[in-house]
Short mmCIF file of C-alpha atoms in Angstrom, two decimals:
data_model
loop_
_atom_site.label_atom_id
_atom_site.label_comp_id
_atom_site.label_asym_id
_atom_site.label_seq_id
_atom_site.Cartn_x
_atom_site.Cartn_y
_atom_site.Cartn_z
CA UNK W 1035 21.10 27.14 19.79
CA UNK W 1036 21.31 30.64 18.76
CA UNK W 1037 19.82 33.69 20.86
CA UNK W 1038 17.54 33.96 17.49
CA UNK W 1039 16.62 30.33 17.56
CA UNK W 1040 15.86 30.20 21.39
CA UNK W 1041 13.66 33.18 21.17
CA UNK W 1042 11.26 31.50 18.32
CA UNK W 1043 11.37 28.53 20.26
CA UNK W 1044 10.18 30.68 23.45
CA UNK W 1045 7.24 32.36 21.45
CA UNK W 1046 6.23 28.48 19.93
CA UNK W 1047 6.22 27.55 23.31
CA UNK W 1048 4.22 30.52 24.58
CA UNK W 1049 1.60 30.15 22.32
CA UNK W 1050 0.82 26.52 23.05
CA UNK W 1051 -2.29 26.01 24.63
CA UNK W 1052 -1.57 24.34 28.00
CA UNK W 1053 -4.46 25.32 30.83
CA UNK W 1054 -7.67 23.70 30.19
CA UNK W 1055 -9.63 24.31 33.44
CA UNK W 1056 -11.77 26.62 31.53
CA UNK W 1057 -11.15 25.41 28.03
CA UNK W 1058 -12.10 22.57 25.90
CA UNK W 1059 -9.39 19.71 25.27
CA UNK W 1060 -8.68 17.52 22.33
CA UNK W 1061 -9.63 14.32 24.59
CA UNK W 1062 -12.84 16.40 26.01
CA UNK W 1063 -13.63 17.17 21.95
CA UNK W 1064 -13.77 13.75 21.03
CA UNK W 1065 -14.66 12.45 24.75
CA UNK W 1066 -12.29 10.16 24.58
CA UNK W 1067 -12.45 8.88 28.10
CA UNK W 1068 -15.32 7.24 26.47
CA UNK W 1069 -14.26 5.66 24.00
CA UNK W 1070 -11.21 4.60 25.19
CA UNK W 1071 -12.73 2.95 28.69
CA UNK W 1072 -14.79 1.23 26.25
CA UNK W 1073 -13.24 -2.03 25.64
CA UNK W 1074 -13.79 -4.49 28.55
CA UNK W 1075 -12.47 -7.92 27.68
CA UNK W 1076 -14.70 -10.71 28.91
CA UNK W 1077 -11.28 -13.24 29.20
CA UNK W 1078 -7.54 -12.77 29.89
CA UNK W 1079 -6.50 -14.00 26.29
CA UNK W 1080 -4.17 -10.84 24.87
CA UNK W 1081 -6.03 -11.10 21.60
CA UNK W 1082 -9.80 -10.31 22.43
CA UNK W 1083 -8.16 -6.85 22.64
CA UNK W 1084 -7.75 -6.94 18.81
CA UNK W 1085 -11.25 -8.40 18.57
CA UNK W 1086 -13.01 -5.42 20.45
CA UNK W 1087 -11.17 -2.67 18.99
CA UNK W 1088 -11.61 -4.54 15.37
CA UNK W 1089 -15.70 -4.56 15.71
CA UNK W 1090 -15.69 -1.49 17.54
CA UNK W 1091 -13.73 0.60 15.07
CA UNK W 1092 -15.86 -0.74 12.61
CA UNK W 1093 -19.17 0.37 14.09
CA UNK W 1094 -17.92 4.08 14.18
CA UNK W 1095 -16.75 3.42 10.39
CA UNK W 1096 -20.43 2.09 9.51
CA UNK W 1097 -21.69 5.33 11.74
CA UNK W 1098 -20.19 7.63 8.95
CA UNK W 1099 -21.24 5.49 6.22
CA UNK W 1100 -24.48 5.75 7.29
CA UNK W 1101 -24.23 9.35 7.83
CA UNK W 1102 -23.00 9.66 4.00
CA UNK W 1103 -25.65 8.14 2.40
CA UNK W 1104 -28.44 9.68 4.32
CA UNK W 1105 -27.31 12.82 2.57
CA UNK W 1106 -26.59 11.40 -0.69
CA UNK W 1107 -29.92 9.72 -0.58
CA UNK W 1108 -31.58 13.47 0.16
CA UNK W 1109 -29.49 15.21 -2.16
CA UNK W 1110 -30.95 13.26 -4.96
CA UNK W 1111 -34.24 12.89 -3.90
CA UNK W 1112 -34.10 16.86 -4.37
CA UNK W 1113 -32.62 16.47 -7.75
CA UNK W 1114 -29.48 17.93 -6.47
CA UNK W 1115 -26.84 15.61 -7.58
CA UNK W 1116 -23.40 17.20 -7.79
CA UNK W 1117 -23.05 17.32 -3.88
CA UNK W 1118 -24.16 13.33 -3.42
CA UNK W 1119 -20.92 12.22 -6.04
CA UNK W 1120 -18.65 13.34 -2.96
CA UNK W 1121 -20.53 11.97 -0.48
CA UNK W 1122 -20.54 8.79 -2.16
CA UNK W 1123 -16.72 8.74 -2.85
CA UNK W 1124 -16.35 9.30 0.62
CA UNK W 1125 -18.26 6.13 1.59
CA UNK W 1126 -16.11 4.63 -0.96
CA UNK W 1127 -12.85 5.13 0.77
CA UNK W 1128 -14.54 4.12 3.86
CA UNK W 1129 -15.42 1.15 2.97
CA UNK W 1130 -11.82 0.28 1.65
CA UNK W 1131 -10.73 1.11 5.60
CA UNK W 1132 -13.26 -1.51 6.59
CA UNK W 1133 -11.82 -4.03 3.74
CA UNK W 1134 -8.16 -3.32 5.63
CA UNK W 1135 -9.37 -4.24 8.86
CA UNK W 1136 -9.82 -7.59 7.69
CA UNK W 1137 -6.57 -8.09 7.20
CA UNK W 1138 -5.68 -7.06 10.57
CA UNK W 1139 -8.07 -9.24 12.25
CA UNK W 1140 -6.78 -12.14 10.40
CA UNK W 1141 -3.42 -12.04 12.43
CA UNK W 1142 -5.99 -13.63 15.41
CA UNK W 1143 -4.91 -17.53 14.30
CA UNK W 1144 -7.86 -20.12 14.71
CA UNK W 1145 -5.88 -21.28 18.87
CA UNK W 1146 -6.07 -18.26 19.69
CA UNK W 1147 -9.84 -17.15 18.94
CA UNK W 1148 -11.09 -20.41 20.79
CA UNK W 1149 -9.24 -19.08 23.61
CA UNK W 1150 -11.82 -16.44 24.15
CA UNK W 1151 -15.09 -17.20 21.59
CA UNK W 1152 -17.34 -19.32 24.42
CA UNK W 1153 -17.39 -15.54 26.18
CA UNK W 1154 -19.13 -14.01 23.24
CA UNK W 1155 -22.31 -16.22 24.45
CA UNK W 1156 -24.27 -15.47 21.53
CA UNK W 1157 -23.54 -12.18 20.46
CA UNK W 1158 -22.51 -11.71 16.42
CA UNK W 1159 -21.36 -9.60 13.78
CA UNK W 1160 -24.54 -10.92 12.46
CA UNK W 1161 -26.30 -9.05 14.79
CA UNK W 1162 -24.80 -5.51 13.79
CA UNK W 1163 -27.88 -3.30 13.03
CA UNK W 1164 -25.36 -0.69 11.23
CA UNK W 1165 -24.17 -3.04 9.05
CA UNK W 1166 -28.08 -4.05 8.29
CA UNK W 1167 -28.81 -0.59 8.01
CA UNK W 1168 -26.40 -0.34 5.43
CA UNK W 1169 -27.53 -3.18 3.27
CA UNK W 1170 -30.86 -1.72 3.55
CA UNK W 1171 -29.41 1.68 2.41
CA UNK W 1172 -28.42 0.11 -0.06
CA UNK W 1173 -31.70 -1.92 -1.47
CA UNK W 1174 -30.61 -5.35 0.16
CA UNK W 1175 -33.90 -5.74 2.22
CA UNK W 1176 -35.21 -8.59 4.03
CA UNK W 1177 -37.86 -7.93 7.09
CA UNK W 1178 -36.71 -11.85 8.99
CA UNK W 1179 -33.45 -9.93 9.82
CA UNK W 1180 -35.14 -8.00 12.13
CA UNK W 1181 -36.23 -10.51 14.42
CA UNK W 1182 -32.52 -10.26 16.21
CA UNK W 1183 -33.88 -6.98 17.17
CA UNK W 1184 -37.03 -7.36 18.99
CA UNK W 1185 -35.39 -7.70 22.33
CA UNK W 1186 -34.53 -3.65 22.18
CA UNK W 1187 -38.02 -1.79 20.99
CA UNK W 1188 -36.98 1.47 20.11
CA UNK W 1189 -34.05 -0.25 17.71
CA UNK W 1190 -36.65 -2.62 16.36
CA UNK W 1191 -38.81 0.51 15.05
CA UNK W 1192 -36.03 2.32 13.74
CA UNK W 1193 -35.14 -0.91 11.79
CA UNK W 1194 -38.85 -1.11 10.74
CA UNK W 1195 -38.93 2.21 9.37
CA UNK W 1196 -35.12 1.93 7.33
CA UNK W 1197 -37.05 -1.28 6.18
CA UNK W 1198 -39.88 0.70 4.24
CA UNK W 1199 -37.57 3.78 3.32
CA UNK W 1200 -36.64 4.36 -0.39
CA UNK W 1201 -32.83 2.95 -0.96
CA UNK W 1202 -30.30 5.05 -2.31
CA UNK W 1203 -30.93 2.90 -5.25
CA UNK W 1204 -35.00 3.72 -5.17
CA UNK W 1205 -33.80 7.30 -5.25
CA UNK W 1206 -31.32 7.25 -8.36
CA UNK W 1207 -34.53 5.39 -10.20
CA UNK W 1208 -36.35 8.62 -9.95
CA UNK W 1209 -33.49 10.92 -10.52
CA UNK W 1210 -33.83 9.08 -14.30
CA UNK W 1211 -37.35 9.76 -14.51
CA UNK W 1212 -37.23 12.92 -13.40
CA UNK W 1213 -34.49 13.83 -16.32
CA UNK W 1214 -37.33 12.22 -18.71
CA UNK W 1215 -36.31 8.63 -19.14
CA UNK W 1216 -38.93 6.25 -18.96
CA UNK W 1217 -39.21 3.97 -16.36
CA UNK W 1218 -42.15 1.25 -15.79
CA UNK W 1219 -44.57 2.01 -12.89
CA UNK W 1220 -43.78 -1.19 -11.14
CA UNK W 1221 -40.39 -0.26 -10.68
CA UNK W 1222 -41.46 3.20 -9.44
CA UNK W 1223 -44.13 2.50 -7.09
CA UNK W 1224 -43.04 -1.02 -5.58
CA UNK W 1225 -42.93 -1.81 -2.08
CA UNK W 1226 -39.35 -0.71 -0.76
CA UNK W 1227 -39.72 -3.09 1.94
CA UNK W 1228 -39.02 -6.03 -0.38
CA UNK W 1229 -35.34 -7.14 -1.87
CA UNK W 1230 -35.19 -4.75 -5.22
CA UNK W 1231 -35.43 -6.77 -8.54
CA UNK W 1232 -34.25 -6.01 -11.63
CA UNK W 1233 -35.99 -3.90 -13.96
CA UNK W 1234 -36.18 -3.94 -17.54
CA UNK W 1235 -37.05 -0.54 -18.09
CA UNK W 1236 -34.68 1.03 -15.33
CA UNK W 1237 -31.67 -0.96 -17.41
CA UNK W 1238 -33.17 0.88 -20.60
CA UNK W 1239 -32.70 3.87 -19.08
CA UNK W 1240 -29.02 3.36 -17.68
CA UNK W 1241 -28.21 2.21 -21.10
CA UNK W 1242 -29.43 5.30 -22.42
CA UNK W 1243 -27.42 7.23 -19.98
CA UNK W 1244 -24.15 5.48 -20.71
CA UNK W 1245 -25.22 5.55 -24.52
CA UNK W 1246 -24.90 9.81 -24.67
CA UNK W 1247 -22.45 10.47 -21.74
CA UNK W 1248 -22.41 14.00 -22.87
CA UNK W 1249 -26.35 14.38 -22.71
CA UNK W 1250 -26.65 12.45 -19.25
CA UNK W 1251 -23.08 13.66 -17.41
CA UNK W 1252 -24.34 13.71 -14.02
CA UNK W 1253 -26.73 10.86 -14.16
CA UNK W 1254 -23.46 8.53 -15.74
CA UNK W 1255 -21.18 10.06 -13.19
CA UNK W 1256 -23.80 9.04 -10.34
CA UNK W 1257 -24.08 5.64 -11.85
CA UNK W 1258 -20.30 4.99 -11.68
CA UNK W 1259 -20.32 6.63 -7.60
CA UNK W 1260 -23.29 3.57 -7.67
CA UNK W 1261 -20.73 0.71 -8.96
CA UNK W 1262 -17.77 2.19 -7.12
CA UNK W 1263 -20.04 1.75 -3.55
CA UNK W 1264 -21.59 -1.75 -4.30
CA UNK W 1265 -18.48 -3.01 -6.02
CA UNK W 1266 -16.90 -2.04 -2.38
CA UNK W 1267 -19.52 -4.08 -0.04
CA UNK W 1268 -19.13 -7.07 -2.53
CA UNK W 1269 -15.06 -6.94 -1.62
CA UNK W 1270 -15.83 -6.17 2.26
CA UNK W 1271 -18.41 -8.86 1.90
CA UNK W 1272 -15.69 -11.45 0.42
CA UNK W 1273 -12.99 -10.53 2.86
CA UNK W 1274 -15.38 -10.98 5.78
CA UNK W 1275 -16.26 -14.62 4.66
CA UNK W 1276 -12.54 -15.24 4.05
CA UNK W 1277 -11.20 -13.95 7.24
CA UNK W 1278 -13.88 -16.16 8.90
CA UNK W 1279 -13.43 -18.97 6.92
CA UNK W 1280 -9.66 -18.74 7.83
CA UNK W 1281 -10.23 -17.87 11.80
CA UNK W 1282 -13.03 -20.78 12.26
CA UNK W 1283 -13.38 -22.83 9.10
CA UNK W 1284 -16.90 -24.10 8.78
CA UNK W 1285 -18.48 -24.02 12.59
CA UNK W 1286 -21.68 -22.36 13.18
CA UNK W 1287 -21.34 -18.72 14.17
CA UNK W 1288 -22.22 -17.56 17.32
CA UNK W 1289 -25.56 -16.25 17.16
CA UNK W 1290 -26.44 -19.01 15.27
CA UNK W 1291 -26.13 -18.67 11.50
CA UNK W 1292 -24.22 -20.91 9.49
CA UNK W 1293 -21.37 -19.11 9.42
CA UNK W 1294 -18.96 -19.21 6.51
CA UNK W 1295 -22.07 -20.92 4.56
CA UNK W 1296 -24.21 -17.71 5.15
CA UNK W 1297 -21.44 -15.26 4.26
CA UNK W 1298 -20.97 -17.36 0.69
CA UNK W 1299 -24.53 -16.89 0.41
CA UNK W 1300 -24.93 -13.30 0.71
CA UNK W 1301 -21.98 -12.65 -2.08
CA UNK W 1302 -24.99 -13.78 -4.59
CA UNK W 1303 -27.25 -10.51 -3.56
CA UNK W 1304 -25.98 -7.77 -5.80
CA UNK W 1305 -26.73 -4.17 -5.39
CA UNK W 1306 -27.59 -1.91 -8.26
CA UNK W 1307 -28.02 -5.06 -10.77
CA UNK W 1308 -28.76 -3.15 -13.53
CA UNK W 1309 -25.88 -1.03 -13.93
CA UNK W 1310 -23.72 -4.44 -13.75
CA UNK W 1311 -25.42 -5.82 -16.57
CA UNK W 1312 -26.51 -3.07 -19.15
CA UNK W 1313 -22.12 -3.78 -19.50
CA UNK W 1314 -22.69 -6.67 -21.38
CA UNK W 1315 -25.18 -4.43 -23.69
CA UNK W 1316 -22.62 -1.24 -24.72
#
């Protein structure tokens, strides 16, 4: 090394930030004594290692989701579209990082979950309140999912109130009206506690949107950020039930559902059903 060389790499080495007695670390940043003392296995199977981390990484990816279309929901509530398009491509990519993880989790071979499943007791993904929050978010409602809740009071309200907040879908609805496209009063003023169903006037007034592109850019553009999020949860949706199907075949899950039945059943409920089918109509 040269006297030149050996001098920058004194002054690199200088400027590296090494006493943190009065400073904030990386690790204390992200407190990642935390997380990282977070995974307790309940067996000694090597694998429920994967299984933690798996649900637990999810959670924090569902955590930003959420956090994403809170704002989106907000920003178009206010009529104030442009910023919700990232937001929305954002939850996007997120949920394609979810969709990965099944593949991950799908290394765990059918032996080796039954090693460890009897000490999950009756805790299930079914039971993930982020992932309900999402479908909610999303206009998949349905107040009997709450009952898994009741046990934890302040979670049970909170799920209450997401249950009789407008969706991100509820919100779009007005951003047409409020642009002048007619939409019936039923569709407007219904009870967002209840499962959203399809409209004949709100698929009259996407049609009109994707009819004059130019006219309705950033109503079309929020349309397509629509498909692009619900077209994700169907895939996450499908890989869950396949993963499942491939880990434990048809047994009952363990908080009780019917497992791989249930999962089939939910890739019926489509989100945003009018933007699907007004395709069929261009």
């Amino acid at each position: 090394m040269t006297n030149g060389e050996q001098k920058r790499s004194m002054e690199v080495k200088n400027r590296i930030q090494s006493d943190f007695q009065q400073n904030m670390s990386y690790g204390d940043y992200l407190h990642l004594d935390e997380i990282l003392s977070s995974q307790h296995r309940l067996s000694d199977h090597h694998d429920e290692m994967l299984f933690i981390i798996i649900h637990q990484s999810s959670e924090l990816w569902m955590k930003l989701i959420l956090h994403e279309l809170s704002a989106a929901t907000a920003c178009i509530k206010q009529n104030n579209l442009e910023p919700s398009f990232k937001m929305l491509s954002r939850v996007s990519r997120i949920q394609q990082q979810l969709i990965q993880s099944w593949s991950i989790l799908s290394t765990l071979t059918p032996a080796e979950y039954m090693e460890f499943r009897d000490k999950l007791g009756q805790s299930s993904g079914f039971q993930s309140y982020q992932n309900r929050l999402i479908e909610f978010a999303l206009g998949n409602k349905n107040e009997h999912m709450l009952a898994v809740y009741k046990h934890d009071q302040p979670l049970y309200e909170k799920m209450q109130e997401a249950l009789r907040e407008p969706s991100l879908y509820d919100a779009s609805i007005h951003a047409l009206v409020k642009r002048g496209l007619k939409v019936d009063d039923a569709a407007l003023s219904r009870d967002y506690a209840k499962m959203y169903e399809p409209n004949e006037s709100v698929e009259e007034a996407w049609l009109t949107v994707y009819r004059d592109v130019e006219k309705y850019w950033d109503l079309y553009e929020l349309a397509e950020k629509l498909v692009d999020v619900g077209h994700q949860q169907q895939i996450w949706r499908f890989n869950h039930m396949s993963t499942v199907e491939r880990i434990i075949g048809h047994k009952q899950g363990t908080g009780g559902s019917s497992g791989v039945m249930y999962l089939k059943r939910a890739l019926d409920q489509h989100f945003f059903p009018e933007l699907w089918n007004l395709r069929t109509k261009i």
